[in-house]
Short mmCIF file of C-alpha atoms and ligand atoms in Angstrom, two decimals:
data_model
loop_
_atom_site.label_atom_id
_atom_site.label_comp_id
_atom_site.label_asym_id
_atom_site.label_seq_id
_atom_site.Cartn_x
_atom_site.Cartn_y
_atom_site.Cartn_z
CA MET A 1 -7.50 -5.70 -2.52
CA LEU A 2 -4.66 -8.68 -1.66
CA PRO A 3 -7.65 -11.82 -1.75
CA SER A 4 -7.75 -13.85 0.82
CA GLY A 5 -4.78 -16.69 1.97
CA GLU A 6 -2.32 -14.88 -0.75
CA GLN A 7 0.86 -13.84 0.73
CA PRO A 8 1.81 -10.27 0.68
CA VAL A 9 5.11 -9.48 -1.20
CA GLU A 10 7.99 -8.35 1.23
CA LEU A 11 9.91 -5.75 0.49
CA HIS A 12 13.70 -8.19 0.98
CA ALA A 13 13.71 -11.79 2.68
CA PRO A 14 16.17 -13.99 3.58
CA TYR A 15 16.76 -16.76 0.46
CA PHE A 16 18.44 -19.76 2.25
CA ALA A 17 19.94 -22.10 -0.56
CA GLY A 18 22.87 -23.88 0.44
CA LYS A 19 24.72 -25.12 3.79
CA GLU A 20 22.81 -23.15 6.07
CA TRP A 21 20.66 -25.92 7.27
CA HIS A 22 23.79 -27.74 8.17
CA TYR A 23 25.63 -25.22 9.37
CA VAL A 24 23.39 -23.98 12.49
CA LYS A 25 23.01 -27.78 12.92
CA GLU A 26 27.16 -28.35 13.47
CA CYS A 27 27.22 -25.74 16.12
CA LEU A 28 23.81 -27.47 18.17
CA ASP A 29 25.39 -30.50 18.19
CA THR A 30 29.15 -29.07 19.30
CA GLY A 31 27.76 -27.06 21.64
CA TRP A 32 29.38 -24.07 19.81
CA VAL A 33 27.30 -21.33 19.51
CA SER A 34 28.16 -18.39 21.28
CA SER A 35 31.85 -16.40 21.07
CA ALA A 36 34.36 -18.86 20.01
CA GLY A 37 33.80 -20.96 17.18
CA ALA A 38 35.57 -22.24 14.01
CA PHE A 39 33.68 -20.36 12.30
CA VAL A 40 33.87 -17.31 12.82
CA GLU A 41 37.73 -17.55 11.34
CA GLN A 42 36.34 -19.00 8.64
CA PHE A 43 33.66 -16.23 7.67
CA GLU A 44 35.88 -13.45 8.19
CA GLN A 45 38.53 -15.07 5.98
CA GLN A 46 36.29 -16.03 3.22
CA LEU A 47 34.88 -12.63 3.42
CA ALA A 48 37.95 -10.95 3.27
CA ASP A 49 38.49 -13.11 0.01
CA PHE A 50 35.35 -12.23 -1.55
CA THR A 51 36.29 -8.26 -0.90
CA GLY A 52 39.30 -8.70 -1.92
CA MET A 53 40.24 -6.76 1.50
CA ARG A 54 43.46 -8.10 3.76
CA TYR A 55 41.56 -8.19 7.03
CA ALA A 56 37.76 -9.03 7.86
CA VAL A 57 36.34 -9.13 11.91
CA ALA A 58 32.79 -10.33 12.04
CA VAL A 59 30.84 -8.27 15.02
CA VAL A 60 27.17 -8.45 15.75
CA ASN A 61 25.62 -5.97 13.17
CA GLY A 62 26.65 -2.97 10.94
CA SER A 63 25.58 -0.53 13.62
CA ALA A 64 28.23 -1.88 15.55
CA ALA A 65 30.87 -1.90 12.82
CA LEU A 66 30.02 1.09 11.92
CA HIS A 67 31.13 2.52 16.02
CA ALA A 68 34.25 0.26 15.62
CA ALA A 69 35.32 1.35 12.28
CA LEU A 70 34.48 5.22 13.45
CA LEU A 71 36.01 5.05 17.47
CA VAL A 72 39.22 3.21 15.15
CA ALA A 73 39.58 5.60 12.53
CA GLY A 74 39.70 8.37 15.74
CA VAL A 75 36.41 10.19 15.79
CA GLU A 76 36.39 11.49 19.47
CA SER A 77 34.00 13.21 21.94
CA GLN A 78 32.30 16.54 20.20
CA ASP A 79 34.82 15.52 16.81
CA GLU A 80 31.75 16.24 13.40
CA VAL A 81 31.99 13.13 11.25
CA ILE A 82 30.10 14.47 7.34
CA ILE A 83 26.77 11.81 6.50
CA PRO A 84 24.95 11.74 3.95
CA ALA A 85 21.72 12.97 4.96
CA LEU A 86 19.68 10.71 2.32
CA THR A 87 21.10 7.78 4.38
CA PHE A 88 19.45 4.92 7.53
CA VAL A 89 19.47 6.72 11.20
CA ALA A 90 22.02 3.30 12.10
CA THR A 91 25.01 5.82 10.11
CA ALA A 92 24.44 8.84 12.37
CA ASN A 93 23.86 6.80 15.53
CA ALA A 94 27.22 5.22 15.01
CA VAL A 95 28.92 8.56 14.77
CA HIS A 96 26.33 10.25 18.11
CA TYR A 97 27.81 6.43 19.91
CA CYS A 98 30.89 8.12 19.50
CA GLY A 99 30.21 11.14 20.98
CA ALA A 100 29.99 13.39 18.13
CA VAL A 101 28.33 15.44 16.04
CA PRO A 102 27.00 14.04 12.17
CA HIS A 103 27.63 16.77 9.67
CA LEU A 104 24.97 16.31 6.90
CA ALA A 105 25.66 16.91 3.34
CA ASP A 106 23.58 16.49 0.59
CA SER A 107 24.01 13.57 -2.08
CA CYS A 108 24.18 13.48 -5.72
CA GLU A 109 20.79 11.74 -8.14
CA ARG A 110 22.78 9.76 -9.80
CA THR A 111 24.53 7.67 -7.49
CA LEU A 112 22.45 8.23 -4.68
CA GLY A 113 25.11 8.35 -2.69
CA LEU A 114 26.84 11.68 -1.11
CA ASP A 115 27.98 14.17 -4.42
CA PRO A 116 32.14 14.90 -3.82
CA GLY A 117 30.99 18.48 -6.26
CA LYS A 118 28.96 19.60 -3.56
CA LEU A 119 31.34 18.31 -1.08
CA ARG A 120 34.25 19.65 -1.67
CA ARG A 121 32.46 23.40 -2.43
CA HIS A 122 31.31 23.48 1.23
CA LEU A 123 34.10 22.61 2.84
CA GLN A 124 35.63 25.54 0.83
CA SER A 125 33.58 28.04 2.71
CA ILE A 126 33.37 27.03 5.81
CA ALA A 127 36.56 24.41 6.80
CA VAL A 128 39.52 25.78 8.50
CA LEU A 129 42.99 23.20 7.93
CA ARG A 130 44.89 23.98 10.95
CA ASP A 131 47.64 21.51 12.71
CA GLY A 132 47.22 19.03 9.93
CA ALA A 133 43.63 19.12 10.81
CA CYS A 134 40.30 19.64 9.86
CA PHE A 135 38.25 22.36 11.51
CA ASN A 136 34.53 24.07 11.11
CA GLY A 137 35.04 28.08 11.11
CA LEU A 138 30.95 27.67 12.08
CA THR A 139 30.85 25.33 15.17
CA GLY A 140 34.87 25.86 15.85
CA ARG A 141 35.12 21.74 16.91
CA ARG A 142 36.73 19.59 14.34
CA ILE A 143 35.68 17.36 11.81
CA ARG A 144 37.48 14.34 12.06
CA ALA A 145 35.80 11.66 9.23
CA ALA A 146 33.37 11.44 6.17
CA VAL A 147 30.86 8.02 5.61
CA PRO A 148 30.25 7.72 2.23
CA MET A 149 27.39 4.94 2.26
CA HIS A 150 26.13 3.27 -0.67
CA THR A 151 23.12 3.56 -1.11
CA LEU A 152 21.03 0.64 -1.84
CA GLY A 153 23.76 -1.56 -2.70
CA HIS A 154 24.71 1.37 -5.41
CA PRO A 155 29.01 3.03 -4.94
CA ALA A 156 29.23 5.98 -4.65
CA ARG A 157 31.86 8.17 -6.16
CA LEU A 158 34.37 6.78 -3.59
CA ASP A 159 38.11 7.74 -6.02
CA GLU A 160 36.54 11.83 -5.55
CA LEU A 161 34.97 11.65 -2.23
CA ALA A 162 38.84 9.37 -1.27
CA GLU A 163 40.33 12.65 -3.06
CA VAL A 164 37.86 15.22 -0.90
CA CYS A 165 38.61 14.27 2.42
CA ALA A 166 42.85 13.14 1.54
CA ASP A 167 42.28 17.82 0.41
CA TYR A 168 40.39 18.12 3.85
CA ARG A 169 43.00 15.32 6.22
CA LEU A 170 39.22 13.75 6.89
CA GLU A 171 39.55 10.16 7.24
CA MET A 172 37.10 7.63 4.95
CA VAL A 173 35.21 5.57 6.62
CA GLU A 174 32.87 3.83 4.10
CA ASP A 175 29.13 3.15 5.26
CA ALA A 176 28.43 -0.57 3.09
CA ALA A 177 26.12 -1.97 4.80
CA GLU A 178 23.37 -2.82 1.28
CA ALA A 179 26.85 -2.82 -0.73
CA LEU A 180 28.19 -6.12 -0.21
CA GLY A 181 27.98 -7.48 -3.55
CA SER A 182 29.00 -4.46 -5.19
CA TRP A 183 32.14 -2.96 -7.28
CA TYR A 184 33.41 0.49 -8.65
CA LYS A 185 36.41 0.88 -11.19
CA GLY A 186 36.91 -2.93 -10.86
CA ARG A 187 37.32 -2.92 -7.31
CA HIS A 188 34.68 -3.91 -4.58
CA ILE A 189 33.47 -1.06 -2.59
CA GLY A 190 35.26 -1.02 1.04
CA SER A 191 39.37 -0.43 0.14
CA TRP A 192 39.00 3.33 -0.63
CA GLY A 193 38.71 4.50 2.63
CA CYS A 194 40.44 3.51 6.18
CA LEU A 195 37.57 1.00 7.09
CA ALA A 196 34.22 0.15 5.44
CA ALA A 197 31.66 -1.57 7.50
CA PHE A 198 28.59 -4.45 6.20
CA SER A 199 25.80 -5.52 7.83
CA PHE A 200 24.49 -8.96 7.51
CA ASN A 201 20.59 -7.97 9.15
CA GLY A 202 17.43 -10.34 7.67
CA ASN A 203 17.02 -8.03 5.36
CA LYS A 204 20.66 -7.41 3.63
CA ILE A 205 21.47 -9.00 0.60
CA MET A 206 22.59 -11.86 3.05
CA THR A 207 21.85 -12.21 6.64
CA ALA A 208 23.66 -13.94 9.68
CA GLY A 209 20.16 -13.17 11.60
CA GLY A 210 21.80 -10.25 12.69
CA GLY A 211 25.62 -9.56 12.00
CA GLY A 212 28.59 -7.15 10.66
CA ALA A 213 32.35 -7.27 9.75
CA ILE A 214 34.25 -4.28 9.60
CA VAL A 215 37.25 -4.66 7.06
CA THR A 216 40.45 -2.89 5.92
CA ASN A 217 43.34 -3.24 4.38
CA SER A 218 45.63 -2.03 7.05
CA GLU A 219 46.98 -5.06 9.57
CA PRO A 220 47.11 -1.96 12.46
CA LEU A 221 43.88 -1.11 12.17
CA ALA A 222 42.68 -4.73 11.73
CA ARG A 223 44.48 -5.54 15.44
CA ALA A 224 42.36 -2.29 17.04
CA VAL A 225 39.35 -3.10 15.62
CA ARG A 226 39.20 -6.95 16.92
CA HIS A 227 40.98 -6.08 20.83
CA LEU A 228 37.57 -3.31 20.80
CA THR A 229 35.27 -5.65 19.53
CA THR A 230 36.24 -8.08 21.73
CA THR A 231 35.98 -6.19 25.22
CA ALA A 232 39.62 -4.83 25.05
CA LYS A 233 41.05 -8.39 26.28
CA VAL A 234 43.98 -9.03 26.93
CA PRO A 235 45.14 -12.46 25.41
CA HIS A 236 46.17 -14.34 28.36
CA ARG A 237 45.19 -18.76 29.28
CA TRP A 238 43.15 -17.50 32.18
CA ARG A 239 43.78 -14.24 33.73
CA PHE A 240 41.16 -11.12 32.81
CA VAL A 241 42.97 -8.28 31.81
CA HIS A 242 41.17 -5.24 29.88
CA ASP A 243 43.47 -2.36 28.78
CA ALA A 244 40.61 -0.31 27.54
CA VAL A 245 36.85 0.44 27.37
CA GLY A 246 35.81 -1.99 24.60
CA TYR A 247 32.67 -3.52 23.59
CA ASN A 248 31.40 -7.71 23.57
CA TYR A 249 30.70 -6.78 19.73
CA ARG A 250 31.94 -10.44 18.67
CA LEU A 251 29.47 -12.48 16.60
CA PRO A 252 28.51 -15.57 17.99
CA ASN A 253 29.46 -18.18 15.84
CA LEU A 254 26.00 -19.45 15.70
CA ASN A 255 25.22 -16.40 13.12
CA ALA A 256 28.44 -16.82 12.22
CA ALA A 257 27.72 -20.23 11.08
CA LEU A 258 24.88 -18.85 8.61
CA ALA A 259 26.37 -16.33 7.16
CA LEU A 260 29.09 -18.17 6.08
CA ALA A 261 26.42 -20.53 4.28
CA GLN A 262 25.23 -17.29 3.04
CA LEU A 263 28.09 -15.77 1.90
CA GLU A 264 29.43 -19.32 -0.59
CA GLN A 265 25.62 -18.40 -2.02
CA MET A 266 26.56 -14.58 -2.83
CA PRO A 267 27.55 -15.19 -6.77
CA MET A 268 24.11 -16.82 -7.40
CA MET A 269 22.13 -14.19 -5.64
CA LEU A 270 23.81 -11.75 -7.38
CA ASP A 271 22.90 -13.55 -10.51
CA CYS A 272 19.71 -13.42 -9.18
CA LYS A 273 19.73 -9.79 -8.43
CA ARG A 274 20.96 -8.61 -11.58
CA ARG A 275 18.59 -10.42 -13.27
CA LEU A 276 15.53 -8.85 -11.04
CA ALA A 277 16.67 -5.81 -11.90
CA ARG A 278 16.47 -6.31 -15.44
CA ALA A 279 13.17 -7.10 -15.79
CA TYR A 280 12.54 -4.34 -14.08
CA GLN A 281 14.01 -2.21 -16.10
CA ARG A 282 12.77 -3.86 -18.99
CA ALA A 283 9.31 -4.18 -16.88
CA PHE A 284 9.31 0.32 -16.56
CA GLU A 285 11.28 0.65 -19.59
CA GLN A 286 8.08 2.61 -21.74
CA ALA A 287 5.64 3.80 -18.67
CA GLU A 288 5.54 7.63 -18.07
CA GLY A 289 6.14 9.90 -15.45
CA VAL A 290 8.77 7.72 -13.65
CA GLN A 291 12.17 5.31 -14.34
CA CYS A 292 13.44 2.59 -12.81
CA TYR A 293 17.14 3.33 -11.22
CA SER A 294 20.01 1.33 -13.48
CA GLU A 295 23.55 1.32 -12.10
CA PRO A 296 25.92 4.50 -12.11
CA PRO A 297 28.61 4.62 -14.19
CA GLN A 298 31.82 2.31 -13.71
CA CYS A 299 29.96 0.33 -11.13
CA ARG A 300 28.60 -3.07 -10.70
CA SER A 301 25.79 -2.99 -8.24
CA ASN A 302 24.31 -5.82 -5.87
CA TYR A 303 21.34 -4.31 -6.57
CA TRP A 304 20.16 -5.25 -3.10
CA LEU A 305 16.60 -2.20 -3.59
CA ASN A 306 15.51 -1.76 -6.86
CA ALA A 307 13.66 1.55 -7.18
CA LEU A 308 11.41 3.17 -9.47
CA VAL A 309 12.69 7.31 -9.39
CA LEU A 310 9.76 9.10 -9.96
CA GLU A 311 9.90 12.75 -11.94
CA GLU A 312 9.77 15.92 -10.11
CA GLN A 313 6.23 16.78 -11.21
CA HIS A 314 5.21 13.70 -9.93
CA GLN A 315 6.33 13.90 -6.22
CA GLY A 316 3.46 14.95 -4.56
CA GLU A 317 2.29 11.39 -6.50
CA LEU A 318 4.50 8.84 -3.99
CA GLU A 319 2.02 8.31 -0.17
CA ALA A 320 -0.89 7.54 -3.81
CA VAL A 321 1.26 5.05 -5.29
CA LEU A 322 2.74 3.15 -1.76
CA GLU A 323 -1.24 3.40 -1.09
CA LEU A 324 -2.03 1.11 -4.08
CA ALA A 325 0.88 -0.80 -3.22
CA HIS A 326 -0.03 -1.84 0.07
CA GLN A 327 -3.65 -2.47 -1.19
CA GLU A 328 -2.19 -4.52 -3.88
CA GLY A 329 0.38 -6.43 -0.92
CA ILE A 330 2.80 -5.53 -2.55
CA ARG A 331 5.36 -4.17 0.27
CA ALA A 332 7.26 -0.89 -1.45
CA ARG A 333 8.55 1.84 0.69
CA PRO A 334 10.21 5.32 0.13
CA LEU A 335 13.55 5.49 0.82
CA TRP A 336 14.53 7.32 4.72
CA THR A 337 13.69 10.70 6.36
CA PRO A 338 16.25 12.94 5.84
CA LEU A 339 18.62 13.07 8.88
CA HIS A 340 17.61 17.08 10.00
CA GLN A 341 13.89 16.10 9.80
CA LEU A 342 14.82 14.08 12.74
CA PRO A 343 14.41 15.28 16.20
CA MET A 344 17.45 14.45 17.80
CA LEU A 345 19.05 15.87 14.65
CA ARG A 346 17.17 18.76 14.10
CA ASP A 347 20.06 21.40 14.32
CA ALA A 348 22.65 19.19 13.00
CA PRO A 349 26.16 21.09 11.05
CA ARG A 350 25.39 21.14 7.69
CA MET A 351 25.01 21.52 4.10
CA GLU A 352 21.66 22.58 1.58
CA LEU A 353 19.97 19.67 1.34
CA ALA A 354 17.32 20.16 -1.65
CA THR A 355 18.50 16.54 -3.82
CA SER A 356 18.31 14.72 -0.93
CA GLU A 357 14.90 16.43 0.26
CA SER A 358 13.84 15.85 -3.37
CA LEU A 359 14.62 12.23 -3.76
CA ALA A 360 12.85 11.59 -0.53
CA LYS A 361 9.92 12.70 -1.95
CA ARG A 362 10.15 10.76 -4.91
CA VAL A 363 12.32 7.37 -4.94
CA ILE A 364 9.44 4.13 -3.85
CA ASN A 365 12.27 0.83 -3.48
CA ILE A 366 10.18 -2.12 -4.98
CA PRO A 367 9.94 -6.16 -3.72
CA SER A 368 14.07 -7.24 -4.81
CA SER A 369 14.45 -10.41 -2.42
CA ALA A 370 17.10 -12.95 -4.60
CA PHE A 371 14.44 -15.99 -4.87
CA LEU A 372 11.44 -13.90 -7.28
CA ILE A 373 13.00 -14.52 -10.28
CA GLY A 374 13.72 -17.82 -11.21
CA ALA A 375 11.89 -20.19 -8.94
CA THR A 376 13.26 -23.39 -11.60
CA ARG A 377 17.62 -21.60 -11.13
CA ARG A 378 16.27 -21.74 -6.84
CA GLU A 379 15.79 -25.68 -7.30
CA ALA A 380 18.32 -26.17 -9.87
CA TRP A 381 20.82 -24.38 -6.84
CA ASN A 382 19.26 -26.81 -4.58
CA SER A 383 20.15 -29.63 -6.38
C1 LIG B 401 23.01 2.73 5.78
C2 LIG B 401 23.13 1.05 7.03
N1 LIG B 401 24.54 1.80 7.65
C3 LIG B 401 23.80 0.93 9.17
C4 LIG B 401 23.32 0.16 9.39
C5 LIG B 401 22.64 -0.81 9.97
O1 LIG B 401 23.26 -1.93 9.88
P1 LIG B 401 22.50 -2.93 11.60
O2 LIG B 401 21.07 -3.35 11.05
O3 LIG B 401 22.93 -4.26 11.03
O4 LIG B 401 23.20 -2.26 12.66
C6 LIG B 401 22.37 -0.52 7.55
C7 LIG B 401 20.71 -1.53 8.49
O5 LIG B 401 20.22 -1.62 8.84
C8 LIG B 401 21.83 0.13 7.08
O6 LIG B 401 21.14 0.02 5.75
#
């Protein structure tokens, strides 16, 4: 049991070591707290620079970012969209917001993300290519897009997934909610598909309080995203003319101020994250029955959340390990319930999902806040 007065170690908490107070105060002092203000544009520009993308559009959260990205990628009502079964429910929700149907695919053990080989074999068995589009031969619905998700910050096998998508005429939209600061084969994630969505929720590597963004290298797509996420208002100094059903998804300046200060801290936070990951890896090197997860080959991961992976013969012990950790004040947690086991997705079209089911029984996330490693460094950064 935790001695009285001792604080539990959270799974992930924000780290404010830069100009957060200063920028937020500037919003309050000037009154620019809402949907207009200089911080939004500054943040968008710096996010584009950081990720090496041409355009970034800031929105209210990662779910809204995914929703807008899917709509702009051409997902329509009754289309199917391939997503991993092993992801946070927001990935599926965004598909549902479009009136479309999530089609669940399996992940691979090494990357924890969509398995390109399995996806190709699945499409070979069910897909029908007709008039330049892909249809599910079993349901008759068009399969419009695929959404790889970079689990816990570790990049999925993007080049192979992009090839599968090209062969089957699928748009690829990356759910990069967990992966700001992760690189795949030397390129920041987010540029293998036509669009990618980030989240800046309070539990992510950097936070805007709540926030998200869409990145793309395409000017027309960036313009379409910006239009759709700002109520589809036709620019005019005083007239209210809207040419489509749009969304009030613009990130407020107050949140953008926090986001900008956090983005400036990303190099420092990434350094902390990688040092923490190495410390965990060393600590579990000799442990039996469990491994500390490390980034896939040719990737540089942000190590958003560190993870322990139980060997298969120990999968029945997950609950006991979590119980023990919580008793000790360590807020460890499992991965998500695979989506086909949730009531609203029980009947979703899917492939065989053995790896997702197995990983869900074996992966344990452990505390990963950037400030857990090296208080001295935290102080050094402040000075
Ligand atoms: C994989 C994934 N997708 C989407 C989201 C949605 O982001 P938000 O919570 O900002 O809506 C999250 C995080 O919460 C996530 O982890």
